[in-house]
Amino acid sequence: MKTKPFNSFELAQMQFDRVSEQLGLDAATRELLRWPLREYSFAIPVRLDDGTMKVFRGFRVQHNDARGPCKGGIRFHPMETLDTVRALSMWMTWKCAVVDIPLGGAKGGVICDPHNLSQREQEQICRGFVRQISRNVGPAVDVPAPDVMTSAQHMLWMLDEFEILEGAKSPGFITGKPVGMGGSLGRKEATGFGVVFTLREALKELGIRLQDTRACVQGFGNVAQYAIRLYQQIGGTVLAVSCWDQEDQEAHTFRKQAGIDLDELLAITDQFGGIDKAKASDLGYDVLPGEAWLEQDVDILIPAALESQITADNVGKISTKVKIIAEGANGPTEPQADATVNDRDIFVIPDLLANAGGVTCSYFEQVQSNMNYYWVKDEVLGKLDVQMTSAYIAVSNLARKEKLSMRDAAYAIAVRRVAQACRDRGWI
Ligand code: NAD
């Protein structure tokens, strides 16, 4: 029998409750941190290309800004909900705190499916989103960024609308902008590379040679593609990737025993990270069911698609060979599955640490945009490596010292820092 899927916000609150219990937080601090500080829900009316009007629903949630301006992506997704955005905003607060950048957490979303929208219609959604929220965001308040199904182009439309409303240039309003239009070099690589920086450290800690490992990746979008790029560059083999098939309305896994060829697959992948099934088959890939990525005899799993993908129902399918799960996606592992994974001694690099490279580089972009002075790519990626490695070491040291899982240790560091900032400001 299938278990009921978790509501992401309930999951985020459950994780927070566990940590606040371990840390012995007082009741007021718990109440403050288990809910967002501010939430905005609004309508975005758009005239479609066929002349009809359609009203889309948008959300922006600011979970906590005690450590600095809020930061977080805007997702376009047909299944978006306020609760998903709340959960993601809370995870952003912890993520910024665990990598120790001076920002708080936010998230945004629009219920829409870009697959079925023209470029012009998407532009109107972006501009409408900014018109609704412009008074409540800004370089010193809340700085949006791209996320699932939004790109540098979407960020530029949003920036343009914001600057029209402000009557002034304000490149620090948003990150993930195109390079040459205020974007940072290294941003598109940052999340995926960050996953691999932490993975490299975990392998060192476990005494495993990266060159001897094989991995499976769920998802083939921004995070997955760059995680695969760096992991392969430093000697790893990717056995399989999976992605969503828009036509079939289900996911597929693409496997090649000798290891996937990233460039070959990129050449047959659409802008949403969907691989052409027929062409992949012609290139010799086994086309398997969506969950097959989870069942392979590999050392490493990298879920890099969506939340709630490793569940009580499928966790038993993970091979006994798997030693590490590096969470590229946000919230990919549900709590019951997490407990099973811990019992099986699989080493989890939790999402708030593993995928924090994106927000770290966004912070670098904010700094560059505010200075109007841009760094070379090596400088950006070098600083990213230093920040991610330091965060990994801090989490791993605490985990060993206090005999915690990596997830609990990362949460403990993050929640302590945010709670302390709230106390220092006199909020509680
Ligand atoms: P993306 O839209 O570029 O790619 C998503 C990929 O997941 C696509 O290949 C899609 O086909 C695939 N996918 C969707 N549903 C699937 C399913 N059921 N099974 C298998 N594959 C599926 O998104 P992204 O930017 O790569 O983000 C992926 C995850 O990483 C999300 O959870 C996001 O919140 C998180 N994340 C992204 C960033 C970033 O900088 N992009 C930063 C931190 C966290």
XYZ file of C-alpha atoms and ligand atoms in Angstrom:
472
model
C 0.000 0.000 0.000
C 1.324 3.475 -0.880
C 1.958 5.781 2.042
C 0.548 9.324 1.912
C 3.059 11.716 0.325
C 4.512 14.288 2.711
C 3.578 17.915 2.551
C 6.994 19.608 2.153
C 6.254 22.233 4.805
C 5.208 19.591 7.343
C 8.489 17.858 6.545
C 10.496 21.082 7.021
C 8.738 21.750 10.336
C 9.276 18.178 11.522
C 12.988 18.461 10.772
C 13.128 21.795 12.593
C 11.182 20.415 15.599
C 13.663 17.550 15.938
C 16.626 19.915 15.941
C 15.030 22.426 18.288
C 14.407 19.543 20.714
C 18.056 18.456 20.457
C 19.217 22.049 20.969
C 16.752 22.683 23.791
C 15.397 25.866 22.160
C 12.865 27.861 24.192
C 9.209 27.973 23.110
C 9.311 31.525 21.664
C 12.333 30.795 19.485
C 10.663 27.631 18.208
C 7.477 29.481 17.369
C 9.412 32.234 15.596
C 11.520 29.891 13.485
C 8.994 27.195 12.572
C 6.927 29.724 10.558
C 7.888 32.302 7.919
C 8.170 35.928 9.057
C 6.184 37.125 6.000
C 4.184 35.539 3.170
C 2.796 37.092 0.000
C 0.270 35.364 -2.242
C -0.929 37.229 -5.321
C -2.607 37.071 -8.720
C -0.728 37.651 -11.974
C -3.161 38.361 -14.834
C -1.595 37.721 -18.249
C -2.972 38.135 -21.759
C -2.150 34.901 -23.586
C -1.082 34.774 -27.226
C -4.598 33.708 -28.284
C -5.984 36.971 -26.861
C -7.636 35.470 -23.748
C -6.717 36.511 -20.187
C -5.429 33.972 -17.672
C -4.749 34.596 -14.002
C -1.683 32.842 -12.571
C -1.016 32.563 -8.849
C 2.323 33.670 -7.423
C 3.940 33.366 -4.001
C 6.874 34.949 -2.206
C 7.665 33.764 1.295
C 10.341 35.338 3.527
C 11.161 32.881 6.238
C 13.787 34.730 8.270
C 16.082 37.727 7.747
C 17.864 37.979 11.113
C 21.259 37.285 9.491
C 20.787 39.533 6.438
C 18.539 40.228 3.427
C 16.418 37.268 2.321
C 17.581 35.188 -0.606
C 15.932 32.440 -2.626
C 14.825 31.286 -6.050
C 11.560 31.612 -7.943
C 10.151 28.367 -9.340
C 7.703 27.941 -12.203
C 5.868 24.669 -11.659
C 2.328 23.398 -12.369
C 2.160 21.730 -8.932
C 3.518 24.713 -6.964
C 1.817 25.352 -3.613
C 2.199 27.882 -0.830
C 3.358 25.075 1.462
C 6.117 24.014 -0.922
C 7.326 27.610 -1.105
C 7.193 27.923 2.704
C 9.276 24.785 3.103
C 11.814 25.914 0.552
C 12.069 29.350 2.186
C 12.834 27.742 5.540
C 15.467 25.498 3.962
C 17.040 28.635 2.426
C 17.410 30.183 5.883
C 19.254 27.100 7.135
C 21.293 26.810 3.949
C 22.603 30.396 4.117
C 23.411 29.911 7.786
C 25.209 26.588 7.349
C 27.563 28.018 4.714
C 27.855 31.144 6.859
C 26.868 33.801 4.334
C 25.156 36.944 5.677
C 21.700 36.271 4.208
C 18.295 35.020 5.319
C 15.881 32.673 3.557
C 13.055 33.234 1.065
C 11.453 31.459 -1.884
C 8.992 32.264 -4.614
C 6.865 30.348 -7.046
C 4.258 30.660 -9.766
C 1.718 27.938 -10.549
C 2.348 27.537 -14.265
C 3.852 25.146 -16.761
C 6.419 26.862 -19.014
C 6.241 23.861 -21.365
C 2.844 25.215 -22.462
C 3.704 28.930 -22.499
C 5.355 31.013 -25.212
C 8.391 33.186 -24.441
C 6.165 36.272 -24.519
C 3.700 34.726 -22.058
C 6.555 33.773 -19.717
C 7.938 37.299 -19.939
C 4.522 38.673 -18.929
C 4.427 36.328 -15.920
C 7.902 37.519 -14.873
C 6.955 41.179 -15.190
C 3.617 40.617 -13.440
C 5.359 38.807 -10.583
C 7.673 41.800 -10.023
C 4.852 44.345 -10.234
C 3.028 42.515 -7.448
C 6.010 42.125 -5.130
C 8.331 45.067 -5.922
C 7.531 46.955 -2.709
C 8.515 43.972 -0.577
C 11.797 42.976 -2.224
C 15.037 44.747 -3.211
C 18.832 44.515 -2.835
C 18.727 45.178 0.929
C 15.451 43.327 1.598
C 14.996 40.168 -0.451
C 16.957 39.099 -3.516
C 15.337 36.511 -5.846
C 17.161 34.035 -8.100
C 16.387 31.318 -10.661
C 15.190 27.869 -9.640
C 13.195 25.030 -11.189
C 12.113 25.980 -14.727
C 13.322 29.597 -14.469
C 16.482 30.852 -16.164
C 18.801 33.827 -16.596
C 16.363 35.213 -19.193
C 13.516 35.161 -16.651
C 15.756 36.976 -14.132
C 16.629 39.658 -16.694
C 12.948 40.323 -17.470
C 12.304 40.599 -13.721
C 15.271 42.941 -13.245
C 14.138 45.097 -16.154
C 10.634 45.425 -14.688
C 12.053 46.264 -11.241
C 14.348 48.946 -12.703
C 11.425 50.463 -14.653
C 9.428 50.690 -11.415
C 12.418 52.067 -9.458
C 13.515 54.451 -12.189
C 17.132 53.452 -11.580
C 19.571 50.644 -12.346
C 19.632 48.127 -9.539
C 21.614 45.029 -10.589
C 21.753 43.776 -6.977
C 17.950 43.233 -7.027
C 18.201 39.735 -8.460
C 20.860 37.103 -9.127
C 21.310 34.453 -11.786
C 21.354 37.209 -14.416
C 23.003 36.553 -17.780
C 26.768 36.994 -17.758
C 27.489 40.425 -19.235
C 24.209 41.749 -17.798
C 25.323 41.666 -14.172
C 25.515 37.888 -13.831
C 28.449 36.168 -12.180
C 30.702 33.823 -14.044
C 30.473 30.405 -12.428
C 26.808 30.748 -11.370
C 25.515 28.104 -13.749
C 28.148 25.649 -12.539
C 27.885 26.613 -8.858
C 25.209 24.293 -7.449
C 26.354 21.176 -9.272
C 30.028 21.894 -8.597
C 29.192 22.575 -4.935
C 27.562 19.141 -4.679
C 30.773 17.594 -5.963
C 33.036 19.676 -3.663
C 31.159 18.227 -0.684
C 31.106 14.752 -2.243
C 34.888 14.911 -2.719
C 35.312 15.777 0.981
C 32.959 12.970 2.049
C 34.869 10.420 -0.028
C 38.132 11.632 1.575
C 36.582 11.223 5.019
C 35.356 7.711 4.210
C 38.713 6.740 2.671
C 37.237 6.005 -0.785
C 39.102 6.957 -3.987
C 36.755 9.039 -6.146
C 38.259 7.522 -9.291
C 37.005 4.094 -8.173
C 33.389 5.213 -7.718
C 30.256 5.086 -9.878
C 27.169 7.245 -9.418
C 23.539 7.527 -10.530
C 21.893 10.920 -10.835
C 18.191 11.734 -10.700
C 17.411 14.740 -12.875
C 19.269 16.174 -15.852
C 18.799 19.915 -15.361
C 21.170 22.615 -14.171
C 22.265 20.954 -10.928
C 22.626 17.460 -12.348
C 24.471 18.488 -15.505
C 27.209 20.432 -13.704
C 27.529 17.888 -10.898
C 28.105 15.254 -13.584
C 30.569 17.533 -15.421
C 32.863 18.024 -12.397
C 32.473 14.503 -11.015
C 33.493 13.038 -14.389
C 36.319 15.587 -14.775
C 37.895 14.431 -11.524
C 37.572 10.767 -12.430
C 34.108 9.450 -11.432
C 31.820 7.381 -13.666
C 28.096 8.117 -14.008
C 26.201 4.919 -14.777
C 22.713 6.422 -15.224
C 20.636 9.601 -15.162
C 16.885 10.042 -15.048
C 14.596 12.834 -16.137
C 10.968 13.760 -16.683
C 9.396 12.969 -20.069
C 6.858 15.637 -20.872
C 5.234 13.627 -23.654
C 4.881 10.384 -21.668
C 4.109 12.245 -18.414
C 6.505 9.984 -16.523
C 10.196 9.805 -15.712
C 12.736 7.564 -17.484
C 16.219 6.435 -16.536
C 18.998 6.362 -19.150
C 21.820 3.922 -18.462
C 25.066 3.042 -20.184
C 27.238 0.367 -18.575
C 30.512 2.070 -19.602
C 29.212 5.361 -18.170
C 27.095 8.074 -19.744
C 28.655 10.564 -22.144
C 27.576 13.967 -20.873
C 28.054 15.934 -24.102
C 26.338 13.264 -26.164
C 23.290 13.410 -23.869
C 23.315 17.225 -23.705
C 23.026 17.303 -27.490
C 19.656 15.494 -27.270
C 18.314 17.319 -24.181
C 15.745 20.118 -24.252
C 15.905 23.383 -22.272
C 13.966 21.761 -19.381
C 16.453 18.921 -18.887
C 14.355 16.352 -20.757
C 16.334 13.761 -22.745
C 14.944 12.558 -26.103
C 14.098 8.910 -25.447
C 14.266 7.641 -29.032
C 17.602 9.363 -29.738
C 19.087 8.072 -26.474
C 18.030 4.574 -27.399
C 19.717 4.988 -30.820
C 22.895 6.029 -28.990
C 22.898 2.739 -27.074
C 21.362 3.826 -23.768
C 19.080 1.418 -21.898
C 15.811 3.295 -21.348
C 14.471 2.136 -17.990
C 11.604 3.148 -15.667
C 11.875 6.425 -13.734
C 12.890 4.852 -10.420
C 15.623 2.649 -11.917
C 18.285 5.286 -11.073
C 17.740 4.327 -7.431
C 18.203 0.585 -7.884
C 21.615 0.381 -9.552
C 24.763 -1.131 -8.010
C 26.650 2.139 -7.611
C 28.568 3.821 -4.767
C 26.853 7.201 -4.942
C 23.312 8.466 -5.522
C 22.753 12.105 -6.418
C 19.059 13.043 -6.338
C 19.006 16.338 -8.275
C 15.415 16.644 -9.536
C 12.652 17.476 -7.055
C 11.629 17.094 -3.404
C 10.208 13.844 -1.881
C 11.830 11.396 -4.290
C 13.317 8.880 -1.821
C 10.346 7.653 0.163
C 9.304 4.888 2.553
C 7.961 3.077 -0.525
C 11.144 3.028 -2.603
C 14.010 3.300 -0.077
C 14.212 -0.509 0.084
C 15.190 -0.553 -3.591
C 18.495 1.230 -2.927
C 21.365 -1.162 -3.633
C 23.450 -2.456 -0.709
C 26.497 -1.088 -2.595
C 25.432 2.542 -2.126
C 27.703 4.337 0.371
C 26.819 8.002 -0.132
C 23.734 10.023 -1.013
C 24.591 13.601 -2.009
C 21.354 15.589 -2.003
C 21.541 17.946 -4.993
C 17.779 18.618 -4.848
C 15.973 20.274 -1.955
C 14.216 17.839 0.385
C 14.620 14.735 -1.798
C 14.528 12.285 1.150
C 11.397 11.906 3.267
C 11.902 11.368 7.027
C 10.991 7.658 7.165
C 13.319 6.968 4.259
C 15.988 9.076 5.971
C 15.759 6.901 9.082
C 16.177 3.754 6.957
C 19.137 5.252 5.127
C 20.777 6.106 8.487
C 20.134 2.588 9.819
C 21.856 1.239 6.745
C 24.887 3.468 7.435
C 24.597 5.245 4.124
C 26.441 8.553 4.485
C 24.087 11.416 3.580
C 25.396 14.833 2.559
C 22.208 16.762 3.362
C 20.601 19.171 0.882
C 21.185 22.283 2.959
C 24.933 21.639 2.743
C 25.314 19.745 -0.562
C 23.373 22.160 -2.779
C 24.372 25.397 -1.003
C 26.838 26.211 -3.805
C 24.029 27.929 -5.708
C 23.173 30.386 -3.001
C 26.823 30.917 -2.141
C 27.561 31.938 -5.718
C 24.382 34.032 -5.782
C 25.772 35.840 -2.756
C 29.024 36.383 -4.703
C 26.930 37.748 -7.592
C 25.107 40.106 -5.214
C 28.453 41.374 -3.896
C 29.790 41.873 -7.449
C 26.580 43.578 -8.639
C 26.515 45.925 -5.671
C 30.199 46.816 -6.293
C 29.653 46.855 -10.069
C 32.968 45.012 -10.330
C 33.129 41.456 -11.660
C 35.534 38.611 -10.855
C 37.041 36.095 -13.277
C 35.526 32.594 -13.250
C 38.472 30.927 -11.490
C 38.181 33.449 -8.663
C 34.468 32.724 -8.250
C 34.848 28.928 -8.333
C 37.940 29.073 -6.095
C 36.054 31.105 -3.464
C 33.123 28.681 -3.819
C 35.343 25.678 -3.172
C 36.803 27.337 -0.054
C 33.346 28.238 1.330
C 31.818 24.814 0.615
C 34.806 22.884 1.942
C 34.890 24.944 5.160
C 31.167 24.368 5.654
C 31.569 20.637 5.028
C 34.416 20.396 7.558
C 32.447 22.319 10.214
C 29.432 20.011 9.773
C 31.497 16.847 9.717
C 33.473 17.915 12.841
C 30.257 18.569 14.765
C 28.726 15.294 13.545
C 31.705 13.347 14.873
C 32.013 15.358 18.099
C 28.337 15.098 19.068
C 27.675 11.746 17.346
C 25.034 13.221 15.045
C 24.082 12.401 11.475
C 25.403 14.901 8.923
C 21.839 16.208 8.490
C 21.348 16.800 12.211
C 24.792 18.407 12.512
C 24.109 20.760 9.581
C 20.743 21.708 11.075
C 22.272 22.212 14.517
C 24.878 24.639 13.160
C 22.320 26.517 11.050
C 19.564 26.762 13.655
C 22.017 27.822 16.375
C 23.342 30.631 14.158
C 19.868 31.904 13.206
C 18.511 31.642 16.771
C 21.566 33.529 18.018
C 21.018 36.299 15.424
C 17.363 36.612 16.516
C 18.463 36.860 20.164
C 21.235 39.358 19.358
C 18.691 41.580 17.588
C 16.411 41.385 20.600
C 13.593 39.649 18.698
C 13.186 36.957 21.347
P 15.931 22.032 -13.614
O 14.554 22.475 -13.894
O 17.069 22.622 -14.382
O 16.015 20.437 -13.797
C 15.158 19.547 -13.171
C 15.430 18.166 -13.747
O 14.683 17.198 -13.009
C 15.006 18.014 -15.207
O 15.974 17.237 -15.888
C 13.699 17.245 -15.108
O 13.439 16.456 -16.268
C 13.989 16.361 -13.912
N 12.815 15.810 -13.262
C 11.658 16.429 -12.918
N 10.804 15.563 -12.336
C 11.446 14.370 -12.315
C 11.114 13.077 -11.859
N 9.937 12.824 -11.281
N 12.025 12.077 -12.008
C 13.217 12.302 -12.607
N 13.593 13.511 -13.046
C 12.725 14.525 -12.910
O 16.146 22.215 -12.042
P 17.515 22.404 -11.251
O 17.827 23.852 -11.200
O 18.541 21.464 -11.751
O 17.051 22.000 -9.764
C 16.956 20.641 -9.365
C 16.761 20.574 -7.855
O 17.837 21.239 -7.208
C 15.498 21.238 -7.296
O 15.112 20.532 -6.137
C 15.978 22.625 -6.898
O 15.141 23.210 -5.919
C 17.331 22.261 -6.346
N 18.297 23.355 -6.320
C 18.609 24.061 -7.452
C 19.555 25.071 -7.383
C 20.012 25.795 -8.610
O 20.925 26.629 -8.492
N 19.497 25.519 -9.792
C 20.156 25.393 -6.163
C 19.827 24.656 -5.026
C 18.890 23.644 -5.118
